[in-house]
Each structure stands twice: as C-alpha cells, then as structure tokens.
PDB file of C-alpha atoms in Angstrom:
ATOM      1  CA  SER G   1       7.603 -33.500  -7.128  1.00 84.00           C
ATOM      2  CA  ILE G   2       9.362 -31.059  -4.977  1.00 84.00           C
ATOM      3  CA  PRO G   3      10.352 -32.323  -1.643  1.00 89.00           C
ATOM      4  CA  ARG G   4       9.367 -30.421   1.618  1.00 85.00           C
ATOM      5  CA  PRO G   5      12.546 -28.758   2.951  1.00 84.00           C
ATOM      6  CA  ASP G   6      13.915 -29.995   6.182  1.00 90.00           C
ATOM      7  CA  ARG G   7      14.827 -26.423   7.385  1.00 89.00           C
ATOM      8  CA  PRO G   8      12.177 -25.331   9.983  1.00 86.00           C
ATOM      9  CA  ILE G   9      10.528 -21.894   9.340  1.00 78.00           C
ATOM     10  CA  PRO G  10      11.408 -19.737  12.431  1.00 82.00           C
ATOM     11  CA  THR G  11       8.526 -18.582  14.584  1.00 81.00           C
ATOM     12  CA  LEU G  12       8.543 -14.782  15.144  1.00 79.00           C
ATOM     13  CA  TYR G  13       7.141 -13.717  18.407  1.00 82.00           C
ATOM     14  CA  THR G  14       8.024  -9.809  18.329  1.00 84.00           C
ATOM     15  CA  GLN G  15       4.908  -7.732  17.274  1.00 85.00           C
ATOM     16  CA  GLU G  16       5.184  -4.085  16.377  1.00 87.00           C
ATOM     17  CA  PRO G  17       3.288  -2.179  18.735  1.00 91.00           C
ATOM     18  CA  ALA G  18       0.535   0.465  17.680  1.00 93.00           C
ATOM     19  CA  GLN G  19       2.050   3.775  16.417  1.00 94.00           C
ATOM     20  CA  ASP G  20       1.680   6.577  18.828  1.00 94.00           C
ATOM     21  CA  GLY G  21       1.479   9.673  16.641  1.00 95.00           C
ATOM     22  CA  GLU G  22       2.604  10.824  13.062  1.00 96.00           C
ATOM     23  CA  ARG G  23       6.102  10.142  11.987  1.00 96.00           C
ATOM     24  CA  SER G  24       7.899  11.759   9.106  1.00 96.00           C
ATOM     25  CA  VAL G  25      11.152  11.433   7.239  1.00 96.00           C
ATOM     26  CA  VAL G  26      12.949  13.961   4.772  1.00 95.00           C
ATOM     27  CA  LEU G  27      15.570  12.498   2.476  1.00 94.00           C
ATOM     28  CA  HIS G  28      17.936  14.438   0.340  1.00 93.00           C
ATOM     29  CA  MET G  29      19.686  12.466  -2.398  1.00 92.00           C
ATOM     30  CA  VAL G  30      21.003  12.989  -6.053  1.00 92.00           C
ATOM     31  CA  GLY G  31      18.079  12.817  -8.432  1.00 89.00           C
ATOM     32  CA  ASP G  32      15.761  14.884 -10.687  1.00 88.00           C
ATOM     33  CA  THR G  33      12.214  14.197  -9.535  1.00 92.00           C
ATOM     34  CA  GLN G  34      10.572  14.867  -6.047  1.00 95.00           C
ATOM     35  CA  MET G  35       8.707  12.262  -4.401  1.00 96.00           C
ATOM     36  CA  VAL G  36       6.026  12.437  -1.553  1.00 97.00           C
ATOM     37  CA  GLY G  37       4.616   9.490   0.237  1.00 97.00           C
ATOM     38  CA  LEU G  38       2.251   8.377   2.994  1.00 98.00           C
ATOM     39  CA  ALA G  39       2.350   4.864   4.828  1.00 98.00           C
ATOM     40  CA  TYR G  40      -0.378   3.622   7.189  1.00 98.00           C
ATOM     41  CA  HIS G  41      -0.147   0.455   9.154  1.00 97.00           C
ATOM     42  CA  ILE G  42      -2.623  -2.232   7.802  1.00 98.00           C
ATOM     43  CA  PRO G  43      -3.301  -5.986   8.779  1.00 97.00           C
ATOM     44  CA  ALA G  44      -1.829  -9.063   7.219  1.00 96.00           C
ATOM     45  CA  GLY G  45      -2.935 -10.056   3.677  1.00 96.00           C
ATOM     46  CA  SER G  46      -4.862 -13.080   5.302  1.00 96.00           C
ATOM     47  CA  HIS G  47      -6.983 -10.680   7.474  1.00 97.00           C
ATOM     48  CA  PRO G  48     -10.691 -10.068   6.288  1.00 97.00           C
ATOM     49  CA  ASP G  49      -9.888  -6.183   6.337  1.00 98.00           C
ATOM     50  CA  PHE G  50      -7.232  -6.634   3.559  1.00 98.00           C
ATOM     51  CA  ALA G  51      -9.814  -7.003   0.807  1.00 97.00           C
ATOM     52  CA  PRO G  52     -11.716  -3.603   1.510  1.00 97.00           C
ATOM     53  CA  VAL G  53      -8.396  -2.041   2.030  1.00 98.00           C
ATOM     54  CA  GLU G  54      -7.299  -3.174  -1.454  1.00 97.00           C
ATOM     55  CA  ILE G  55     -10.464  -1.951  -2.802  1.00 97.00           C
ATOM     56  CA  LEU G  56      -9.838   1.511  -1.050  1.00 97.00           C
ATOM     57  CA  SER G  57      -6.462   1.737  -2.621  1.00 97.00           C
ATOM     58  CA  LYS G  58      -7.971   1.518  -6.128  1.00 97.00           C
ATOM     59  CA  ILE G  59     -10.674   3.957  -5.350  1.00 97.00           C
ATOM     60  CA  LEU G  60      -8.000   6.484  -4.158  1.00 97.00           C
ATOM     61  CA  ALA G  61      -5.064   6.008  -6.511  1.00 95.00           C
ATOM     62  CA  ASP G  62      -6.372   4.556  -9.793  1.00 94.00           C
ATOM     63  CA  THR G  63      -5.529   6.265 -13.133  1.00 92.00           C
ATOM     64  CA  PRO G  64      -7.414   8.121 -14.252  1.00 93.00           C
ATOM     65  CA  SER G  65     -10.549   7.691 -12.100  1.00 93.00           C
ATOM     66  CA  GLY G  66      -9.057   7.780  -8.621  1.00 95.00           C
ATOM     67  CA  ARG G  67      -9.797  10.506  -6.119  1.00 97.00           C
ATOM     68  CA  LEU G  68      -6.097  11.293  -5.752  1.00 97.00           C
ATOM     69  CA  TYR G  69      -5.529  11.370  -9.411  1.00 96.00           C
ATOM     70  CA  LYS G  70      -8.318  13.824  -9.872  1.00 96.00           C
ATOM     71  CA  THR G  71      -7.240  16.138  -7.043  1.00 96.00           C
ATOM     72  CA  VAL G  72      -3.336  15.778  -7.146  1.00 96.00           C
ATOM     73  CA  VAL G  73      -2.489  14.954 -10.771  1.00 96.00           C
ATOM     74  CA  GLU G  74      -5.265  16.733 -12.764  1.00 96.00           C
ATOM     75  CA  THR G  75      -4.809  19.888 -10.659  1.00 96.00           C
ATOM     76  CA  LYS G  76      -1.007  19.743 -11.618  1.00 96.00           C
ATOM     77  CA  LEU G  77       0.222  19.256  -8.066  1.00 96.00           C
ATOM     78  CA  ALA G  78       2.077  16.090  -9.065  1.00 96.00           C
ATOM     79  CA  THR G  79       2.588  14.168 -12.129  1.00 96.00           C
ATOM     80  CA  SER G  80       1.562  10.744 -11.023  1.00 96.00           C
ATOM     81  CA  VAL G  81       0.132   8.967  -8.016  1.00 97.00           C
ATOM     82  CA  SER G  82       0.011   5.342  -6.910  1.00 96.00           C
ATOM     83  CA  ALA G  83      -0.988   3.119  -4.045  1.00 97.00           C
ATOM     84  CA  TRP G  84       0.333  -0.278  -2.901  1.00 96.00           C
ATOM     85  CA  PRO G  85      -1.255  -2.271  -0.058  1.00 97.00           C
ATOM     86  CA  MET G  86       1.624  -4.476   1.129  1.00 96.00           C
ATOM     87  CA  GLN G  87       0.138  -8.064   1.218  1.00 94.00           C
ATOM     88  CA  PHE G  88       2.422 -10.029   3.725  1.00 93.00           C
ATOM     89  CA  HIS G  89       2.136 -12.795   6.223  1.00 93.00           C
ATOM     90  CA  ASP G  90       2.379 -10.243   8.894  1.00 93.00           C
ATOM     91  CA  PRO G  91       0.810  -6.868   9.128  1.00 95.00           C
ATOM     92  CA  GLY G  92       2.142  -4.381   6.447  1.00 95.00           C
ATOM     93  CA  ALA G  93       1.414  -0.928   5.324  1.00 97.00           C
ATOM     94  CA  LEU G  94      -0.629   0.959   2.743  1.00 98.00           C
ATOM     95  CA  MET G  95       1.938   2.970   0.601  1.00 98.00           C
ATOM     96  CA  ILE G  96       0.677   6.069  -1.247  1.00 97.00           C
ATOM     97  CA  ASN G  97       3.100   7.854  -3.525  1.00 97.00           C
ATOM     98  CA  ALA G  98       3.254  10.829  -5.756  1.00 97.00           C
ATOM     99  CA  GLU G  99       5.844  12.131  -8.060  1.00 96.00           C
ATOM    100  CA  VAL G 100       6.240  16.009  -8.098  1.00 96.00           C
ATOM    101  CA  ARG G 101       8.311  18.058 -10.625  1.00 94.00           C
ATOM    102  CA  GLN G 102      11.328  20.026  -9.238  1.00 91.00           C
ATOM    103  CA  GLU G 103       9.637  23.323  -9.816  1.00 92.00           C
ATOM    104  CA  LEU G 104       6.555  22.446  -7.737  1.00 93.00           C
ATOM    105  CA  SER G 105       5.895  22.357  -4.055  1.00 95.00           C
ATOM    106  CA  ALA G 106       6.447  18.916  -2.535  1.00 95.00           C
ATOM    107  CA  GLU G 107       4.821  20.128   0.706  1.00 95.00           C
ATOM    108  CA  LYS G 108       1.658  21.314  -1.179  1.00 96.00           C
ATOM    109  CA  ALA G 109       1.323  17.936  -2.738  1.00 96.00           C
ATOM    110  CA  LEU G 110       1.835  16.231   0.323  1.00 97.00           C
ATOM    111  CA  ASN G 111      -0.736  18.193   2.161  1.00 97.00           C
ATOM    112  CA  GLU G 112      -3.329  17.477  -0.434  1.00 96.00           C
ATOM    113  CA  LEU G 113      -2.439  13.800  -0.463  1.00 97.00           C
ATOM    114  CA  ILE G 114      -3.118  13.667   3.228  1.00 97.00           C
ATOM    115  CA  ARG G 115      -6.359  15.665   2.921  1.00 97.00           C
ATOM    116  CA  VAL G 116      -7.961  13.417   0.273  1.00 97.00           C
ATOM    117  CA  THR G 117      -6.663  10.125   1.614  1.00 97.00           C
ATOM    118  CA  GLU G 118      -8.004  10.678   5.261  1.00 97.00           C
ATOM    119  CA  ALA G 119     -11.225  12.179   3.974  1.00 96.00           C
ATOM    120  CA  ALA G 120     -12.076   8.578   2.747  1.00 95.00           C
ATOM    121  CA  GLY G 121     -13.312   7.756   6.302  1.00 93.00           C
ATOM    122  CA  ALA G 122     -16.013  10.520   6.045  1.00 94.00           C
ATOM    123  CA  THR G 123     -16.835   9.952   2.403  1.00 87.00           C
ATOM    124  CA  PRO G 124     -18.058   6.431   1.562  1.00 89.00           C
ATOM    125  CA  PRO G 125     -17.335   5.154  -1.951  1.00 95.00           C
ATOM    126  CA  SER G 126     -20.069   5.712  -4.420  1.00 95.00           C
ATOM    127  CA  ALA G 127     -21.638   2.473  -6.059  1.00 95.00           C
ATOM    128  CA  GLU G 128     -19.571   3.485  -9.280  1.00 96.00           C
ATOM    129  CA  GLU G 129     -16.306   3.843  -7.475  1.00 96.00           C
ATOM    130  CA  MET G 130     -17.086   0.589  -5.582  1.00 96.00           C
ATOM    131  CA  GLU G 131     -17.835  -1.488  -8.630  1.00 96.00           C
ATOM    132  CA  ARG G 132     -15.075  -0.102 -10.757  1.00 96.00           C
ATOM    133  CA  ALA G 133     -12.448  -1.028  -8.188  1.00 97.00           C
ATOM    134  CA  ARG G 134     -13.987  -4.406  -7.558  1.00 97.00           C
ATOM    135  CA  GLN G 135     -14.021  -5.258 -11.168  1.00 97.00           C
ATOM    136  CA  MET G 136     -10.510  -4.142 -11.795  1.00 96.00           C
ATOM    137  CA  LEU G 137      -9.301  -6.497  -8.850  1.00 97.00           C
ATOM    138  CA  LEU G 138     -11.377  -9.362 -10.016  1.00 97.00           C
ATOM    139  CA  LYS G 139     -10.179  -9.050 -13.727  1.00 96.00           C
ATOM    140  CA  ASP G 140      -6.553  -9.005 -12.434  1.00 95.00           C
ATOM    141  CA  TRP G 141      -7.343 -12.305 -10.520  1.00 96.00           C
ATOM    142  CA  GLU G 142      -9.002 -13.781 -13.503  1.00 96.00           C
ATOM    143  CA  THR G 143      -6.098 -12.929 -15.759  1.00 96.00           C
ATOM    144  CA  SER G 144      -3.472 -14.508 -13.292  1.00 94.00           C
ATOM    145  CA  MET G 145      -5.432 -17.558 -13.283  1.00 95.00           C
ATOM    146  CA  ARG G 146      -5.123 -18.034 -16.917  1.00 95.00           C
ATOM    147  CA  ASN G 147      -1.406 -17.922 -16.652  1.00 95.00           C
ATOM    148  CA  SER G 148       0.179 -21.091 -15.199  1.00 95.00           C
ATOM    149  CA  GLU G 149       3.292 -19.066 -13.983  1.00 95.00           C
ATOM    150  CA  TRP G 150       1.293 -16.345 -12.292  1.00 95.00           C
ATOM    151  CA  ALA G 151      -1.250 -18.843 -10.797  1.00 95.00           C
ATOM    152  CA  ALA G 152       1.772 -20.808  -9.229  1.00 95.00           C
ATOM    153  CA  ILE G 153       3.294 -17.658  -7.844  1.00 95.00           C
ATOM    154  CA  GLY G 154      -0.039 -16.442  -6.611  1.00 95.00           C
ATOM    155  CA  LEU G 155      -0.585 -20.034  -4.807  1.00 95.00           C
ATOM    156  CA  SER G 156       2.854 -19.854  -3.288  1.00 95.00           C
ATOM    157  CA  GLU G 157       2.348 -16.217  -2.085  1.00 95.00           C
ATOM    158  CA  TRP G 158      -0.912 -17.099  -0.459  1.00 95.00           C
ATOM    159  CA  ALA G 159       0.640 -20.301   1.000  1.00 94.00           C
ATOM    160  CA  ALA G 160       3.405 -18.221   2.597  1.00 92.00           C
ATOM    161  CA  MET G 161       0.580 -15.987   4.163  1.00 94.00           C
ATOM    162  CA  GLY G 162      -0.916 -19.035   5.837  1.00 91.00           C
ATOM    163  CA  ASP G 163      -2.857 -21.226   3.490  1.00 95.00           C
ATOM    164  CA  TRP G 164      -2.983 -21.542  -0.386  1.00 95.00           C
ATOM    165  CA  ARG G 165      -6.710 -21.374  -0.204  1.00 96.00           C
ATOM    166  CA  LEU G 166      -6.622 -17.902   0.661  1.00 96.00           C
ATOM    167  CA  LEU G 167      -6.215 -17.186  -3.043  1.00 96.00           C
ATOM    168  CA  PHE G 168      -9.760 -17.976  -3.529  1.00 97.00           C
ATOM    169  CA  ILE G 169     -11.051 -16.788  -0.115  1.00 97.00           C
ATOM    170  CA  HIS G 170      -9.591 -13.334  -0.835  1.00 97.00           C
ATOM    171  CA  ARG G 171     -11.358 -13.356  -4.204  1.00 97.00           C
ATOM    172  CA  ASP G 172     -14.607 -14.124  -2.461  1.00 98.00           C
ATOM    173  CA  ARG G 173     -13.977 -11.301  -0.014  1.00 98.00           C
ATOM    174  CA  ILE G 174     -13.465  -8.751  -2.851  1.00 97.00           C
ATOM    175  CA  ARG G 175     -16.761  -9.943  -4.358  1.00 97.00           C
ATOM    176  CA  ALA G 176     -18.619  -9.586  -0.978  1.00 97.00           C
ATOM    177  CA  ALA G 177     -17.036  -6.305   0.215  1.00 97.00           C
ATOM    178  CA  ARG G 178     -19.616  -3.474   0.653  1.00 96.00           C
ATOM    179  CA  PRO G 179     -19.185   0.255   0.641  1.00 96.00           C
ATOM    180  CA  GLU G 180     -19.602   0.405   4.405  1.00 96.00           C
ATOM    181  CA  ASP G 181     -16.630  -2.054   4.665  1.00 97.00           C
ATOM    182  CA  VAL G 182     -14.467   0.202   2.729  1.00 97.00           C
ATOM    183  CA  GLN G 183     -15.422   3.265   4.832  1.00 97.00           C
ATOM    184  CA  ARG G 184     -14.881   1.310   7.995  1.00 97.00           C
ATOM    185  CA  VAL G 185     -11.203   0.353   7.068  1.00 97.00           C
ATOM    186  CA  ALA G 186     -10.682   3.968   6.005  1.00 97.00           C
ATOM    187  CA  GLN G 187     -11.778   5.221   9.286  1.00 97.00           C
ATOM    188  CA  ALA G 188      -9.734   2.460  11.152  1.00 97.00           C
ATOM    189  CA  TYR G 189      -6.374   2.769   9.448  1.00 98.00           C
ATOM    190  CA  LEU G 190      -6.246   6.247   7.593  1.00 97.00           C
ATOM    191  CA  ARG G 191      -5.531   8.186  10.577  1.00 96.00           C
ATOM    192  CA  GLU G 192      -3.076  10.927  11.514  1.00 96.00           C
ATOM    193  CA  SER G 193      -1.767   8.719  14.600  1.00 96.00           C
ATOM    194  CA  ASN G 194      -1.198   5.838  12.204  1.00 97.00           C
ATOM    195  CA  ARG G 195       0.600   8.078   9.327  1.00 97.00           C
ATOM    196  CA  THR G 196       4.146   8.193   8.454  1.00 98.00           C
ATOM    197  CA  THR G 197       4.908  10.890   5.820  1.00 98.00           C
ATOM    198  CA  GLY G 198       7.945  11.048   3.518  1.00 97.00           C
ATOM    199  CA  ILE G 199       9.421  13.744   1.301  1.00 97.00           C
ATOM    200  CA  TYR G 200      12.202  13.091  -1.146  1.00 95.00           C
ATOM    201  CA  THR G 201      14.081  16.262  -2.402  1.00 93.00           C
ATOM    202  CA  PRO G 202      16.651  15.893  -5.102  1.00 93.00           C
ATOM    203  CA  THR G 203      19.930  17.589  -4.473  1.00 91.00           C
ATOM    204  CA  ALA G 204      23.286  17.739  -6.418  1.00 88.00           C
ATOM    205  CA  LYS G 205      25.391  17.698  -3.161  1.00 89.00           C
ATOM    206  CA  PRO G 206      23.822  15.548  -0.218  1.00 88.00           C
ATOM    207  CA  ASP G 207      25.019  16.906   3.144  1.00 90.00           C
ATOM    208  CA  ARG G 208      26.237  13.728   4.911  1.00 90.00           C
ATOM    209  CA  THR G 209      27.776  12.918   8.179  1.00 93.00           C
ATOM    210  CA  GLU G 210      30.234  10.019   7.923  1.00 93.00           C
ATOM    211  CA  ILE G 211      30.434   8.203  11.117  1.00 95.00           C
ATOM    212  CA  PRO G 212      33.830   6.235  11.998  1.00 94.00           C
ATOM    213  CA  ALA G 213      33.892   2.578  11.834  1.00 94.00           C
ATOM    214  CA  THR G 214      34.010   0.673  15.169  1.00 95.00           C
ATOM    215  CA  VAL G 215      37.524   0.462  16.497  1.00 94.00           C
ATOM    216  CA  ASP G 216      38.813  -3.191  16.371  1.00 92.00           C
ATOM    217  CA  PHE G 217      40.546  -3.985  19.720  1.00 92.00           C
ATOM    218  CA  SER G 218      41.352  -7.686  18.776  1.00 84.00           C
TER     219      SER G 218
END
C-alpha cells in the first residue's frame, strides 16, 4: 500500500475575480506557423456545468464534424482547430486554438473563430451534434476504464479535484446532459466580457526589451 503523506495540502483562499471585459495578447517569436486562440473562464471540473462545457467543446472543434472545423478549416482560413476544457480542482478555462499558415490572415481566422464560438449561445446543438459528442466522450471514458494505468490516473485526477467518485458522476452527467444545458453554458461562459484572445505571429528577429537585473546592495 502507499502511505498517506504527512505533508498537509495548503488551503488556497484567493479567488480570481470575474473578468471585466475582453483581454488580448499578441506574441512575436521565432517560428513558422501562426496561431490564434480564445480562452473563456469556466467552472472547476467537479462543477455540474463542466459536463455540458465538455460536450460543447466537441461540438465546436471536433474533426471533421465540428462547427469550427467546417467554418475555419474547410474554408481554408486555418489548417487545424482544437478545443481543450481545462479540468482542474479550481475554475479553469476553455481553450480554443487554430493554426494558420504564414501567408494567410491570422486576424480573419480569429474573427471567424470568435463569431462561430459565441454564436453557440444562440444556436442550440442539434440532436445529431449532441449525440455524436456524447458518444465520443463516453467511448473515451470506456476505453480508459479498460486500461489499468489510465483508470488509475483518472481516479487520481478526480480525487485531486475533490473525490474519486466524480469519475463516475461526471460520466453520468455526460449521459444526462440535454441540448438546452449545452446552450445555457454557451450563453453563460462564451461571452465577449469573459473572452481573452491571442495571436502568435512568427518572426525571424523578435523585438525585445531586455530589463536590467535588480542591483544587489548586500
């Protein structure tokens, strides 16, 4: 058996306040592929809303059936798109990213990413979208349970989020989620005031300002 550690887990008391307006970041570094991305604050992995958020991420960014794939990749605005809802003990973020070739417009791809993503609150998922996303997530769950290593990791991850039984509670929430639940979380979290945008533009010579180190007076 593995003994319980004596080290106490620190209790965190600082909570991030609600975001008051859109934020943006532009990064110039050496590279060869542009990237654009969106981030929206979402609840912790243990929250009941996380299940419909995870379904929403599949509906938006699955390849090749997702809404963003069809409107951003199939139209040649980007070469790929992905979404990752961060599943943590504390509130996390829904990350949505797209790769854009050098000769294409990163701004145009970003604007379309925003338009389609935030339209999810006004356009509920169809029965087909809902069932496809649900079955993908449940299949992933079943596959992980057939592998002892993945099952152990999953149990430890959910234990870190609050309780190992959440592994099964979350599965049941995926099963029970309805289209109106997915539309509700889209309306609640995929909003301009809760949005952070990012653009990465490759450059051969980044323009950097080096700040001197602190003077040592000892």
